[in-house]
Amino acid sequence: METLRQRLRSIDQKGYKAYKAIEGTYRFPMFTLAIDHVQGDPFAEPSKVRVIVPRAKTALAAEWTNTKPRRVRCEDVLARRIHHALRQWPLRARGSGKSGLVLIDAPGQKVLERTAVQVADETITVCLSVGLPANGRRILAKEAEAIFFEQIPSVIERAVYGLREEDIRPAVELADQQHAIRRYLREHGLVAFVKNGAILPRESGVSDKPLQRGAVPFQSPPELEIAIPVPHRAEPIKGMGIRKGITLIVGGGYHGKSTLLQALEHGVYDHIAGDGREFVITDSGAVKIRAEDGRSVASVDISPLIGALPYGKETTQFSTENASGSTSQAASMIEMIEAGASAFLIDEDTSATNLLIRDARMQALVAKEAEPITPYIDKARQLFRDYGISTVLVVGGLGDYLDIADCVIKMEQYVPFDVTGEAKRIAAEMPSGRKAEGGESFGRIHERIPLPESLNSQKGKKAKAVARGRHVIQYGQTDLLLYALEQLVDDSQTRAIAAALLYMERKGWLDGKKTIRQLLDAIEEQWDRQGLGSVSFRKGNPGELARPRRFELAAALNRLRTLRCRQ
Ligand code: ADP
Ligand code: MG
């Protein structure tokens, strides 16, 4: 500790580069401080430090972290507390650039496995970013001293040592309950659950926080209501269960269809207490599928949905730099089957109409032979039968879908009704006149093997794989665009995807033999066994990572413009 003080004093007023001298590990009374990486100048990415606290001196007893969901929850609680404590500290502008900033990669409404706080058997490791203070480019050592000797100790004292059992218990109990519901869904043939009283609408289109005023709480239709027993409370939790199979969400415009579907999309992740969606739980294999014209596609067999294109362009190994609405959506479907999805969440609003439907009149006007597309309405059932993949589909205008639905939920003034019986009656009384075009089976999925040259992060002499916000990864010579991934919910997930791509490249995982599915399995196993930070090449400090699902990682890989595959 005194070494750090001396080192700081000896570099006061020197040029910024002299800060390099403080890299190292220092013992403080309450913790160990590791200064892993010092930034090159005051405007660069802040410096990376770790604070390692002996767990024995905190309230975090072993029982609070005896399962994976519990451990992740405790890490989440600590990260939020540290973030809060850091914000209490007067955020003075102590000089130029990022001088004086002390940040933790704070979670939002969701609880994700992240590297910001890591609880192990003996230690709690906290990763912080510190903007080392300077005036212009001249080191302000006194200000740096205040950060390391006052601010960080006081924040750790308050947020980590000040943690009490009452702070942990409710969060861990919620984690246990959410976990129990996830297991219940798997064991009872359900895709999703929405608790009575849940608040689904968000504050705005760009906020993940609940709508504060005028939100109509969710109330299950009696026909679809189930009760799920959960730990830590006597009464089971009641709400709407969505069964496997094909479910439609119908209703007039602006009556809350997309809001329900979006809540289901986000329900693959756990939410914090007070979010309104803490008991909106969706099978973690549920994937949003949407149109995304302009994306690239690499050797995907989309023939189950789209047959030979004009001028004989085959679709068994379909590649393009610029997909259309329907081909992009078809490719995403096949890619997500390949990645192991359990359900597709689809909204008419963001779909290519011609991939969803060809009605009787179009069938009469345009012969099947002249239409490459087999619409999803003729494949959804086969998809469920052959691959066990359910569909939850929002439709406002496409009534032909009533023919294939197992369950129809109507949203009316934000209230759901079970109209399955009525829908079946209408379908029988008013036949669509369509001919089914889908055949007996969905069709084979050809798993792809990415070729080694697919991953090339070289830009000039340097490797480059950097996340720029949530939806862009600068990867080598190209920008990888992730705007269409609605279930990518945290910038730190994007960083983890960038790190995983770089990791697979450096480790030579793309050997021309492993399929995409095997690569996804391998990364997940690595994260499970070695930890999320193990894909990071930063020495000692894993940086700010949150765990993405395999589907978002697959989606990123599939959108790499350098991806080359064989089947
Ligand atoms: P649809 O997809 O049926 O056209 P949306 O789901 O987009 O409708 O909802 C329309 C508007 O209503 C949105 O602004 C949304 O935030 C709001 N909304 C949705 N559900 C509720 C609710 N339960 N309570 C209050 N407002 C809601
Ligand atoms: Mg809508």
Coordinates of C-alpha atoms and ligand atoms in Angstrom, one line a residue:
M1 CA 0.0 0.0 0.0
E2 CA 2.7 2.4 1.0
T3 CA 4.6 1.4 -2.2
L4 CA 1.7 2.6 -4.2
R5 CA 1.6 5.9 -2.3
Q6 CA 5.4 6.4 -2.9
R7 CA 5.1 5.5 -6.5
L8 CA 2.3 8.0 -7.1
R9 CA 4.2 10.7 -5.3
S10 CA 7.3 10.1 -7.3
I11 CA 5.4 10.6 -10.7
D12 CA 3.4 13.7 -9.7
Q13 CA 3.3 16.3 -12.5
K14 CA 5.2 14.0 -14.9
G15 CA 4.0 13.0 -18.3
Y16 CA 1.1 10.6 -18.4
K17 CA 3.1 7.6 -19.6
A18 CA 4.8 7.6 -16.2
Y19 CA 1.6 6.2 -14.7
K20 CA 2.7 2.8 -16.1
A21 CA 4.9 2.6 -13.0
I22 CA 1.9 1.9 -10.8
E23 CA 0.9 -1.3 -12.5
G24 CA 1.2 -4.1 -9.9
T25 CA -0.5 -5.6 -6.9
Y26 CA -0.8 -3.8 -3.5
R27 CA -2.0 -5.0 -0.1
F28 CA -4.5 -2.8 1.7
P29 CA -5.9 -3.5 5.1
M30 CA -9.3 -4.5 3.7
F31 CA -8.4 -5.9 0.3
T32 CA -5.8 -6.5 -2.3
L33 CA -5.7 -4.0 -5.2
A34 CA -4.4 -5.1 -8.6
I35 CA -3.7 -2.4 -11.1
D36 CA -3.8 -4.6 -14.2
H37 CA -3.7 -2.1 -17.0
V38 CA -2.8 1.6 -17.2
Q39 CA -4.4 3.6 -20.0
G40 CA -2.0 5.3 -22.5
D41 CA -3.5 8.8 -22.1
P42 CA -6.3 10.6 -20.3
F43 CA -8.7 10.2 -23.2
A44 CA -8.2 6.5 -23.8
E45 CA -10.3 3.7 -22.4
P46 CA -9.9 4.0 -18.5
S47 CA -7.4 1.9 -16.6
K48 CA -8.4 -1.6 -15.4
V49 CA -8.1 -2.5 -11.7
R50 CA -9.3 -5.3 -9.6
V51 CA -10.2 -5.2 -5.9
I52 CA -10.0 -8.6 -4.2
V53 CA -11.8 -8.9 -0.9
P54 CA -11.5 -11.9 1.4
R55 CA -14.9 -13.3 1.5
A56 CA -14.7 -14.6 5.1
K57 CA -15.0 -11.1 6.4
T58 CA -18.3 -10.4 4.6
A59 CA -21.9 -11.5 5.2
L60 CA -21.7 -13.6 2.1
A61 CA -21.9 -17.0 3.7
A62 CA -21.4 -20.2 1.6
E63 CA -25.1 -21.1 1.5
W64 CA -25.9 -17.9 -0.5
T65 CA -23.9 -19.1 -3.4
N66 CA -24.4 -22.9 -3.3
T67 CA -26.0 -23.0 -6.8
K68 CA -25.1 -21.2 -10.0
P69 CA -28.2 -19.0 -10.1
R70 CA -27.6 -18.0 -6.5
R71 CA -24.0 -17.1 -7.1
V72 CA -24.8 -15.0 -10.2
R73 CA -27.5 -13.3 -8.1
C74 CA -25.1 -12.4 -5.3
E75 CA -22.6 -11.1 -7.8
D76 CA -25.4 -9.0 -9.3
V77 CA -26.4 -7.6 -5.9
L78 CA -22.8 -6.6 -5.2
A79 CA -22.3 -5.0 -8.6
R80 CA -25.4 -2.9 -8.1
R81 CA -24.4 -1.9 -4.6
I82 CA -20.9 -0.9 -5.7
H83 CA -22.4 1.1 -8.6
H84 CA -24.7 2.9 -6.2
A85 CA -21.8 3.6 -3.8
L86 CA -19.6 4.9 -6.5
R87 CA -22.4 7.3 -7.6
Q88 CA -22.7 8.7 -4.1
W89 CA -19.1 9.8 -4.3
P90 CA -19.0 13.4 -5.7
L91 CA -18.1 12.9 -9.3
R92 CA -15.7 15.7 -9.6
A93 CA -14.0 16.5 -12.9
R94 CA -10.5 16.0 -11.7
G95 CA -8.7 17.1 -14.8
S96 CA -8.7 16.2 -18.5
G97 CA -10.4 13.4 -20.4
K98 CA -11.7 10.6 -18.2
S99 CA -9.7 11.9 -15.2
G100 CA -11.3 10.8 -12.0
L101 CA -14.0 8.5 -13.4
V102 CA -14.4 5.3 -11.4
L103 CA -16.8 2.9 -12.9
I104 CA -18.2 -0.6 -12.5
D105 CA -19.9 -2.4 -15.4
A106 CA -23.3 -2.0 -13.8
P107 CA -26.3 -4.3 -14.6
G108 CA -29.6 -2.9 -15.9
Q109 CA -33.0 -4.5 -15.4
K110 CA -31.7 -8.0 -16.1
V111 CA -29.6 -10.3 -14.1
L112 CA -26.9 -11.7 -16.3
E113 CA -23.8 -13.6 -15.4
R114 CA -21.1 -10.9 -15.7
T115 CA -17.4 -10.4 -14.8
A116 CA -17.8 -7.1 -13.0
V117 CA -18.1 -9.0 -9.6
Q118 CA -16.9 -12.5 -9.3
V119 CA -17.6 -14.4 -6.1
A120 CA -15.4 -17.4 -5.5
D121 CA -15.1 -19.7 -2.4
E122 CA -12.5 -17.5 -0.7
T123 CA -12.6 -14.2 -2.5
I124 CA -14.8 -11.5 -4.0
T125 CA -13.2 -9.9 -7.0
V126 CA -14.5 -6.5 -8.1
C127 CA -13.4 -5.1 -11.5
L128 CA -13.3 -1.4 -11.9
S129 CA -12.4 1.1 -14.6
V130 CA -10.4 4.1 -13.3
G131 CA -9.7 7.2 -15.3
L132 CA -6.3 8.1 -13.9
P133 CA -6.3 11.9 -13.3
A134 CA -4.3 14.3 -15.3
N135 CA -4.1 18.0 -16.0
G136 CA -3.7 18.1 -19.7
R137 CA -1.2 15.2 -19.9
R138 CA 0.5 16.0 -16.6
I139 CA -0.1 13.4 -13.8
L140 CA -2.2 14.6 -10.9
A141 CA -0.9 12.2 -8.3
K142 CA -2.8 13.7 -5.3
E143 CA -6.1 13.1 -7.1
A144 CA -5.1 9.5 -7.9
E145 CA -4.2 9.0 -4.3
A146 CA -7.7 10.2 -3.3
I147 CA -9.2 7.5 -5.6
F148 CA -7.1 4.6 -4.4
F149 CA -6.8 5.6 -0.7
E150 CA -10.2 7.2 0.0
Q151 CA -12.8 6.5 -2.7
I152 CA -12.2 2.9 -3.4
P153 CA -11.8 1.8 0.3
S154 CA -14.9 3.7 1.3
V155 CA -16.9 2.2 -1.6
I156 CA -15.8 -1.3 -0.7
E157 CA -16.4 -0.7 3.0
R158 CA -19.9 0.5 2.3
A159 CA -21.0 -1.8 -0.6
V160 CA -19.2 -5.1 0.2
Y161 CA -18.4 -5.1 3.9
G162 CA -21.7 -3.3 4.6
L163 CA -23.7 -6.0 2.9
R164 CA -26.1 -7.6 5.3
E165 CA -28.1 -10.8 5.1
E166 CA -31.3 -8.8 4.5
D167 CA -29.8 -7.4 1.3
I168 CA -29.0 -10.9 0.0
R169 CA -31.9 -13.0 1.0
P170 CA -34.7 -11.4 -1.1
A171 CA -32.6 -11.5 -4.2
V172 CA -31.5 -15.1 -3.7
E173 CA -35.1 -16.1 -3.0
L174 CA -36.2 -14.5 -6.2
A175 CA -33.5 -16.3 -8.1
D176 CA -34.6 -19.6 -6.6
Q177 CA -38.2 -18.9 -7.6
Q178 CA -37.3 -17.9 -11.1
H179 CA -35.2 -21.0 -11.5
A180 CA -38.0 -23.2 -10.2
I181 CA -40.4 -21.7 -12.8
R182 CA -37.9 -22.3 -15.6
R183 CA -37.6 -26.0 -14.5
Y184 CA -41.4 -26.3 -14.2
L185 CA -41.8 -25.0 -17.8
R186 CA -39.3 -27.6 -19.1
E187 CA -41.0 -30.4 -17.1
H188 CA -44.6 -29.5 -18.1
G189 CA -44.4 -28.9 -21.8
L190 CA -44.6 -25.1 -21.5
V191 CA -42.8 -22.4 -23.5
A192 CA -43.5 -19.4 -21.3
F193 CA -45.3 -18.1 -18.2
V194 CA -46.6 -14.7 -17.4
K195 CA -47.7 -14.0 -13.8
N196 CA -50.9 -12.3 -13.0
G197 CA -50.1 -8.7 -12.1
A198 CA -47.0 -8.6 -14.3
I199 CA -46.2 -5.2 -15.8
L200 CA -45.2 -5.7 -19.4
P201 CA -45.1 -2.2 -21.1
R202 CA -41.9 -0.3 -20.9
E203 CA -41.3 3.4 -20.1
S204 CA -40.4 4.1 -23.8
G205 CA -39.1 2.4 -26.9
V206 CA -35.5 3.0 -25.7
S207 CA -35.9 2.2 -22.0
D208 CA -36.0 -1.2 -20.4
K209 CA -37.6 0.2 -17.2
P210 CA -41.3 -0.4 -16.5
L211 CA -44.0 2.1 -17.6
Q212 CA -44.7 4.1 -14.5
R213 CA -48.2 5.4 -15.1
G214 CA -51.3 3.8 -16.6
A215 CA -49.9 0.3 -17.1
V216 CA -52.6 -2.3 -17.1
P217 CA -51.3 -5.3 -15.1
F218 CA -51.4 -8.7 -16.8
Q219 CA -54.3 -11.0 -16.0
S220 CA -54.4 -14.5 -17.4
P221 CA -57.5 -15.7 -19.1
P222 CA -59.0 -18.4 -16.8
E223 CA -58.6 -21.1 -19.5
L224 CA -54.9 -20.6 -19.6
E225 CA -54.2 -20.0 -16.0
I226 CA -51.8 -22.3 -14.2
A227 CA -50.3 -22.3 -10.7
I228 CA -46.6 -23.0 -10.3
P229 CA -45.3 -24.1 -6.9
V230 CA -42.1 -22.2 -5.9
P231 CA -39.8 -22.2 -2.9
H232 CA -39.9 -19.5 -0.2
R233 CA -43.7 -19.0 -0.3
A234 CA -46.7 -21.1 0.6
E235 CA -48.9 -20.1 -2.3
P236 CA -48.1 -21.1 -5.8
I237 CA -47.6 -18.4 -8.4
K238 CA -50.6 -18.0 -10.8
G239 CA -50.5 -16.7 -14.3
M240 CA -50.8 -17.6 -18.0
G241 CA -49.0 -20.7 -19.3
I242 CA -48.2 -20.9 -23.0
R243 CA -47.9 -24.5 -24.1
K244 CA -45.6 -26.0 -26.6
G245 CA -47.0 -26.0 -30.2
I246 CA -48.3 -23.1 -32.2
T247 CA -49.7 -20.1 -30.3
L248 CA -51.1 -17.0 -32.0
I249 CA -51.4 -13.6 -30.3
V250 CA -54.1 -11.7 -32.2
G251 CA -56.0 -8.4 -31.6
G252 CA -56.5 -5.0 -32.9
G253 CA -53.7 -2.5 -33.6
Y254 CA -52.3 -0.9 -30.5
H255 CA -54.0 -3.4 -28.1
G256 CA -50.7 -4.8 -26.7
K257 CA -49.7 -7.7 -29.0
S258 CA -46.1 -6.8 -29.6
T259 CA -45.7 -5.7 -26.0
L260 CA -46.6 -9.2 -24.9
L261 CA -44.3 -10.8 -27.4
Q262 CA -41.5 -8.5 -26.4
A263 CA -42.0 -9.5 -22.8
L264 CA -41.7 -13.1 -23.8
E265 CA -38.5 -12.3 -25.8
H266 CA -36.9 -10.8 -22.7
G267 CA -38.2 -13.5 -20.4
V268 CA -35.3 -15.7 -21.5
Y269 CA -33.4 -13.6 -19.0
D270 CA -34.2 -13.1 -15.3
H271 CA -35.3 -9.6 -14.2
I272 CA -34.8 -7.8 -10.9
A273 CA -37.5 -7.3 -8.3
G274 CA -39.7 -4.3 -9.2
D275 CA -39.1 -4.7 -13.0
G276 CA -42.7 -5.9 -13.5
R277 CA -41.4 -8.9 -15.5
E278 CA -39.7 -10.8 -12.7
F279 CA -42.2 -13.6 -13.2
V280 CA -42.3 -13.5 -17.0
I281 CA -40.3 -16.5 -17.7
T282 CA -39.6 -17.9 -21.2
D283 CA -37.8 -21.1 -22.2
S284 CA -34.2 -20.0 -22.6
G285 CA -34.2 -21.6 -26.1
A286 CA -36.8 -19.2 -27.4
V287 CA -35.5 -17.0 -30.3
K288 CA -37.0 -13.9 -31.9
I289 CA -37.0 -14.3 -35.7
R290 CA -37.4 -11.3 -37.9
A291 CA -36.7 -10.0 -41.4
E292 CA -33.4 -8.2 -41.8
D293 CA -32.9 -7.2 -45.4
G294 CA -29.3 -6.4 -46.3
R295 CA -27.6 -8.9 -44.0
S296 CA -25.2 -11.4 -45.4
V297 CA -25.8 -15.2 -45.4
A298 CA -23.2 -17.9 -45.8
S299 CA -24.0 -21.3 -47.3
V300 CA -27.3 -21.9 -45.5
D301 CA -29.7 -24.5 -46.9
I302 CA -32.9 -22.5 -46.9
S303 CA -34.6 -24.9 -49.3
P304 CA -37.2 -26.0 -46.7
L305 CA -38.6 -22.5 -47.0
I306 CA -37.3 -21.1 -50.2
G307 CA -36.7 -23.2 -53.3
A308 CA -34.8 -22.5 -56.5
L309 CA -34.7 -18.7 -57.2
P310 CA -35.0 -17.1 -60.6
Y311 CA -32.3 -18.1 -63.1
G312 CA -31.9 -21.4 -61.4
K313 CA -30.1 -20.0 -58.3
E314 CA -30.0 -23.0 -55.9
T315 CA -30.9 -22.4 -52.3
T316 CA -29.4 -25.6 -50.7
Q317 CA -26.2 -23.6 -50.1
F318 CA -27.6 -20.1 -50.2
S319 CA -25.0 -17.3 -49.8
T320 CA -25.6 -13.6 -50.3
E321 CA -24.1 -10.3 -49.3
N322 CA -27.5 -8.6 -49.5
A323 CA -30.4 -10.8 -48.4
S324 CA -34.0 -9.8 -49.1
G325 CA -36.7 -9.6 -46.4
S326 CA -37.9 -13.2 -47.0
T327 CA -34.5 -14.8 -47.6
S328 CA -33.0 -13.1 -44.5
Q329 CA -35.8 -14.3 -42.3
A330 CA -35.7 -17.8 -43.8
A331 CA -31.9 -17.9 -43.2
S332 CA -32.4 -16.8 -39.6
M333 CA -34.9 -19.6 -39.0
I334 CA -32.6 -22.3 -40.4
E335 CA -29.6 -20.9 -38.5
M336 CA -31.5 -20.9 -35.3
I337 CA -32.6 -24.5 -35.8
E338 CA -29.0 -25.3 -36.4
A339 CA -28.1 -23.5 -33.1
G340 CA -30.6 -25.5 -31.2
A341 CA -33.6 -23.2 -30.6
S342 CA -36.7 -24.5 -28.8
A343 CA -39.2 -21.9 -30.0
F344 CA -39.6 -19.1 -32.5
L345 CA -41.1 -15.8 -31.5
I346 CA -42.3 -14.0 -34.6
D347 CA -44.1 -10.7 -35.0
E348 CA -46.0 -9.9 -38.2
D349 CA -44.8 -6.3 -37.7
T350 CA -41.2 -7.3 -38.3
S351 CA -41.7 -10.2 -40.7
A352 CA -41.6 -10.5 -44.5
T353 CA -45.3 -11.0 -45.4
N354 CA -44.5 -13.3 -48.3
L355 CA -42.6 -15.7 -46.0
L356 CA -45.5 -15.9 -43.6
I357 CA -48.4 -16.3 -46.1
R358 CA -49.5 -17.0 -49.6
D359 CA -53.3 -16.7 -49.6
A360 CA -55.8 -18.6 -51.8
R361 CA -56.0 -15.8 -54.4
M362 CA -52.2 -15.7 -54.8
Q363 CA -52.1 -19.4 -55.0
A364 CA -54.6 -19.2 -57.9
L365 CA -52.8 -16.4 -59.6
V366 CA -49.2 -17.5 -59.2
A367 CA -48.5 -21.2 -59.7
K368 CA -46.6 -23.0 -57.0
E369 CA -43.9 -23.8 -59.5
A370 CA -43.4 -20.1 -60.1
E371 CA -43.1 -19.2 -56.4
P372 CA -39.8 -20.2 -54.6
I373 CA -41.3 -19.6 -51.2
T374 CA -43.1 -22.1 -49.1
P375 CA -44.8 -19.9 -46.6
Y376 CA -44.2 -20.5 -42.9
I377 CA -47.9 -21.2 -42.4
D378 CA -47.3 -24.5 -44.3
K379 CA -44.2 -25.4 -42.3
A380 CA -44.8 -24.3 -38.7
R381 CA -46.5 -27.6 -37.8
Q382 CA -43.8 -29.7 -39.5
L383 CA -41.2 -27.7 -37.7
F384 CA -42.8 -28.6 -34.4
R385 CA -43.3 -32.2 -35.2
D386 CA -39.8 -32.8 -36.7
Y387 CA -37.6 -30.5 -34.5
G388 CA -39.8 -29.8 -31.5
I389 CA -39.7 -26.1 -32.2
S390 CA -42.8 -24.2 -31.0
T391 CA -44.0 -21.0 -32.5
V392 CA -45.5 -17.9 -30.8
L393 CA -46.7 -15.6 -33.6
V394 CA -48.3 -12.2 -33.4
V395 CA -50.8 -11.7 -36.2
G396 CA -53.0 -8.8 -36.8
G397 CA -54.1 -9.4 -40.4
L398 CA -53.3 -12.9 -41.4
G399 CA -56.4 -14.8 -40.4
D400 CA -55.4 -17.9 -42.4
Y401 CA -53.1 -18.8 -39.5
L402 CA -56.2 -19.7 -37.4
D403 CA -56.1 -23.1 -39.3
I404 CA -52.8 -24.2 -37.8
A405 CA -53.0 -22.7 -34.2
D406 CA -53.2 -24.8 -31.1
C407 CA -54.0 -21.8 -29.0
V408 CA -55.2 -18.3 -29.9
I409 CA -54.8 -15.4 -27.4
K410 CA -56.6 -12.2 -28.2
M411 CA -55.4 -9.0 -26.8
E412 CA -58.1 -6.4 -26.1
Q413 CA -57.2 -3.2 -24.3
Y414 CA -54.1 -4.9 -23.0
V415 CA -56.1 -7.8 -21.6
P416 CA -55.6 -11.3 -22.9
F417 CA -58.6 -13.6 -23.8
D418 CA -58.4 -17.2 -24.8
V419 CA -60.3 -17.3 -28.1
T420 CA -59.1 -20.7 -29.4
G421 CA -62.6 -22.2 -29.6
E422 CA -64.0 -19.2 -31.4
A423 CA -61.0 -19.1 -33.8
K424 CA -61.5 -22.8 -34.6
R425 CA -65.2 -22.2 -35.3
I426 CA -64.5 -19.3 -37.6
A427 CA -61.8 -21.3 -39.4
A428 CA -64.3 -24.1 -40.0
E429 CA -67.1 -21.8 -41.1
M430 CA -65.0 -19.6 -43.3
P431 CA -62.4 -21.9 -45.0
S432 CA -59.4 -20.0 -46.3
G433 CA -59.5 -21.9 -49.5
R434 CA -55.7 -22.4 -49.3
K435 CA -53.9 -25.5 -50.5
A436 CA -51.2 -26.6 -48.1
E437 CA -47.9 -26.4 -49.8
G438 CA -45.5 -27.6 -47.1
G439 CA -45.4 -31.4 -47.6
E440 CA -45.1 -34.0 -44.9
S441 CA -41.9 -32.9 -43.3
F442 CA -40.0 -29.6 -42.6
G443 CA -37.0 -30.8 -44.5
R444 CA -33.4 -31.7 -43.5
I445 CA -31.1 -29.2 -41.8
H446 CA -27.6 -29.3 -43.1
E447 CA -25.2 -28.4 -40.4
R448 CA -22.4 -26.1 -41.5
I449 CA -18.7 -26.2 -40.9
P450 CA -17.1 -22.7 -40.9
L451 CA -13.8 -22.6 -42.7
P452 CA -10.7 -21.3 -40.9
E453 CA -10.4 -18.1 -43.0
S454 CA -13.9 -17.0 -41.7
L455 CA -12.4 -15.5 -38.6
N456 CA -9.9 -12.8 -39.6
S457 CA -9.6 -9.9 -37.2
Q458 CA -6.5 -8.6 -38.8
K459 CA -6.7 -4.9 -39.7
G460 CA -3.3 -4.0 -41.1
K461 CA -0.9 -5.5 -38.6
K462 CA -3.1 -5.4 -35.6
A463 CA -6.0 -7.7 -34.6
K464 CA -9.2 -5.8 -34.0
A465 CA -12.4 -7.1 -32.5
V466 CA -14.0 -4.2 -30.6
A467 CA -17.6 -3.8 -29.5
R468 CA -18.9 -0.3 -30.3
G469 CA -22.0 -0.1 -28.1
R470 CA -24.6 -2.8 -28.2
H471 CA -25.1 -3.4 -31.9
V472 CA -21.7 -3.0 -33.7
I473 CA -18.6 -5.0 -33.5
Q474 CA -15.6 -3.7 -35.4
Y475 CA -14.1 -6.9 -36.6
G476 CA -11.0 -6.8 -38.7
Q477 CA -11.8 -5.0 -41.9
T478 CA -15.6 -5.2 -41.5
D479 CA -18.3 -4.0 -39.2
L480 CA -20.5 -6.7 -37.8
L481 CA -24.0 -5.3 -37.4
L482 CA -26.2 -6.7 -34.7
Y483 CA -29.2 -4.3 -34.8
A484 CA -31.7 -7.0 -35.5
L485 CA -30.8 -9.1 -32.4
E486 CA -33.6 -8.0 -30.1
Q487 CA -32.5 -10.5 -27.5
L488 CA -29.1 -9.0 -27.2
V489 CA -29.8 -6.9 -24.2
D490 CA -26.5 -5.6 -22.7
D491 CA -23.5 -3.9 -24.2
S492 CA -21.4 -6.2 -22.1
Q493 CA -22.9 -9.2 -24.0
T494 CA -21.6 -7.6 -27.2
R495 CA -18.2 -7.3 -25.7
A496 CA -18.3 -10.9 -24.7
I497 CA -19.3 -11.9 -28.3
A498 CA -16.4 -9.9 -29.6
A499 CA -14.1 -11.6 -27.1
A500 CA -15.4 -15.0 -28.0
L501 CA -14.9 -14.5 -31.7
L502 CA -11.3 -13.4 -31.1
Y503 CA -10.8 -16.3 -28.8
M504 CA -12.0 -18.9 -31.3
E505 CA -9.7 -17.3 -33.9
R506 CA -6.6 -17.2 -31.8
K507 CA -7.1 -20.7 -30.5
G508 CA -7.6 -22.0 -34.0
W509 CA -11.0 -23.5 -33.2
L510 CA -12.2 -23.1 -36.7
D511 CA -10.2 -26.1 -38.0
G512 CA -12.5 -26.9 -40.9
K513 CA -13.9 -29.8 -39.0
K514 CA -16.1 -28.4 -36.2
T515 CA -19.7 -27.6 -37.0
I516 CA -21.2 -24.3 -35.8
R517 CA -23.2 -26.3 -33.2
Q518 CA -20.0 -27.8 -31.9
L519 CA -18.3 -24.5 -31.7
L520 CA -21.2 -23.1 -29.7
D521 CA -21.1 -26.1 -27.4
A522 CA -17.4 -25.6 -26.9
I523 CA -17.7 -21.9 -26.0
E524 CA -20.6 -22.6 -23.6
E525 CA -18.6 -25.4 -21.9
Q526 CA -15.6 -23.1 -21.6
W527 CA -17.8 -20.4 -20.0
D528 CA -19.3 -23.0 -17.6
R529 CA -16.0 -24.5 -16.6
Q530 CA -13.4 -21.8 -16.9
G531 CA -15.7 -18.8 -16.3
L532 CA -16.9 -16.0 -18.6
G533 CA -13.7 -14.1 -18.3
S534 CA -11.6 -17.0 -19.6
V535 CA -12.2 -15.8 -23.2
S536 CA -10.5 -12.5 -22.5
F537 CA -6.9 -11.9 -23.4
R538 CA -6.5 -9.0 -21.0
K539 CA -3.9 -9.9 -18.5
G540 CA -5.5 -10.6 -15.2
N541 CA -8.5 -8.4 -15.8
P542 CA -11.4 -9.9 -17.8
G543 CA -12.9 -6.5 -18.5
E544 CA -16.6 -5.8 -18.6
L545 CA -18.3 -8.9 -20.0
A546 CA -21.9 -10.3 -19.6
R547 CA -22.8 -13.7 -20.8
P548 CA -24.7 -13.9 -24.1
R549 CA -26.8 -16.8 -25.1
R550 CA -25.5 -19.3 -27.7
F551 CA -28.1 -17.9 -30.1
E552 CA -26.8 -14.4 -30.0
L553 CA -23.3 -15.7 -30.4
A554 CA -24.5 -17.8 -33.4
A555 CA -26.3 -14.9 -34.8
A556 CA -23.2 -12.8 -34.7
L557 CA -21.1 -15.5 -36.3
N558 CA -23.7 -15.9 -39.0
R559 CA -23.6 -12.2 -39.8
L560 CA -19.9 -12.0 -40.2
R561 CA -19.3 -10.9 -43.8
T562 CA -16.1 -13.0 -43.8
L563 CA -17.9 -16.2 -42.8
R564 CA -17.3 -19.1 -45.3
C565 CA -18.9 -22.5 -44.7
R566 CA -19.2 -26.0 -46.1
Q567 CA -22.0 -28.3 -45.2
Ligands
ADP1 P1 -49.9 -3.8 -31.0 O1 -48.6 -4.7 -31.3 O2 -51.0 -4.7 -30.6 O3 -50.2 -2.9 -32.1 P2 -48.3 -2.7 -28.9 O4 -47.9 -3.9 -28.1 O5 -47.3 -2.1 -29.7 O6 -49.6 -2.9 -29.7 O7 -48.8 -1.6 -27.8 C1 -49.3 -0.3 -28.2 C2 -49.0 0.7 -27.0 O8 -49.7 0.3 -25.9 C3 -47.5 0.7 -26.7 O9 -47.2 2.1 -26.5 C4 -47.4 0.0 -25.4 O10 -46.4 0.5 -24.6 C5 -48.8 0.2 -24.8 N1 -49.1 -0.9 -23.9 C6 -49.0 -2.2 -24.2 N2 -49.4 -3.0 -23.2 C7 -49.9 -2.1 -22.2 C8 -50.4 -2.3 -20.9 N3 -50.6 -3.5 -20.4 N4 -50.7 -1.2 -20.2 C9 -50.5 0.0 -20.7 N5 -50.0 0.2 -21.9 C10 -49.7 -0.8 -22.7
MG2 MG -47.4 -4.7 -32.9

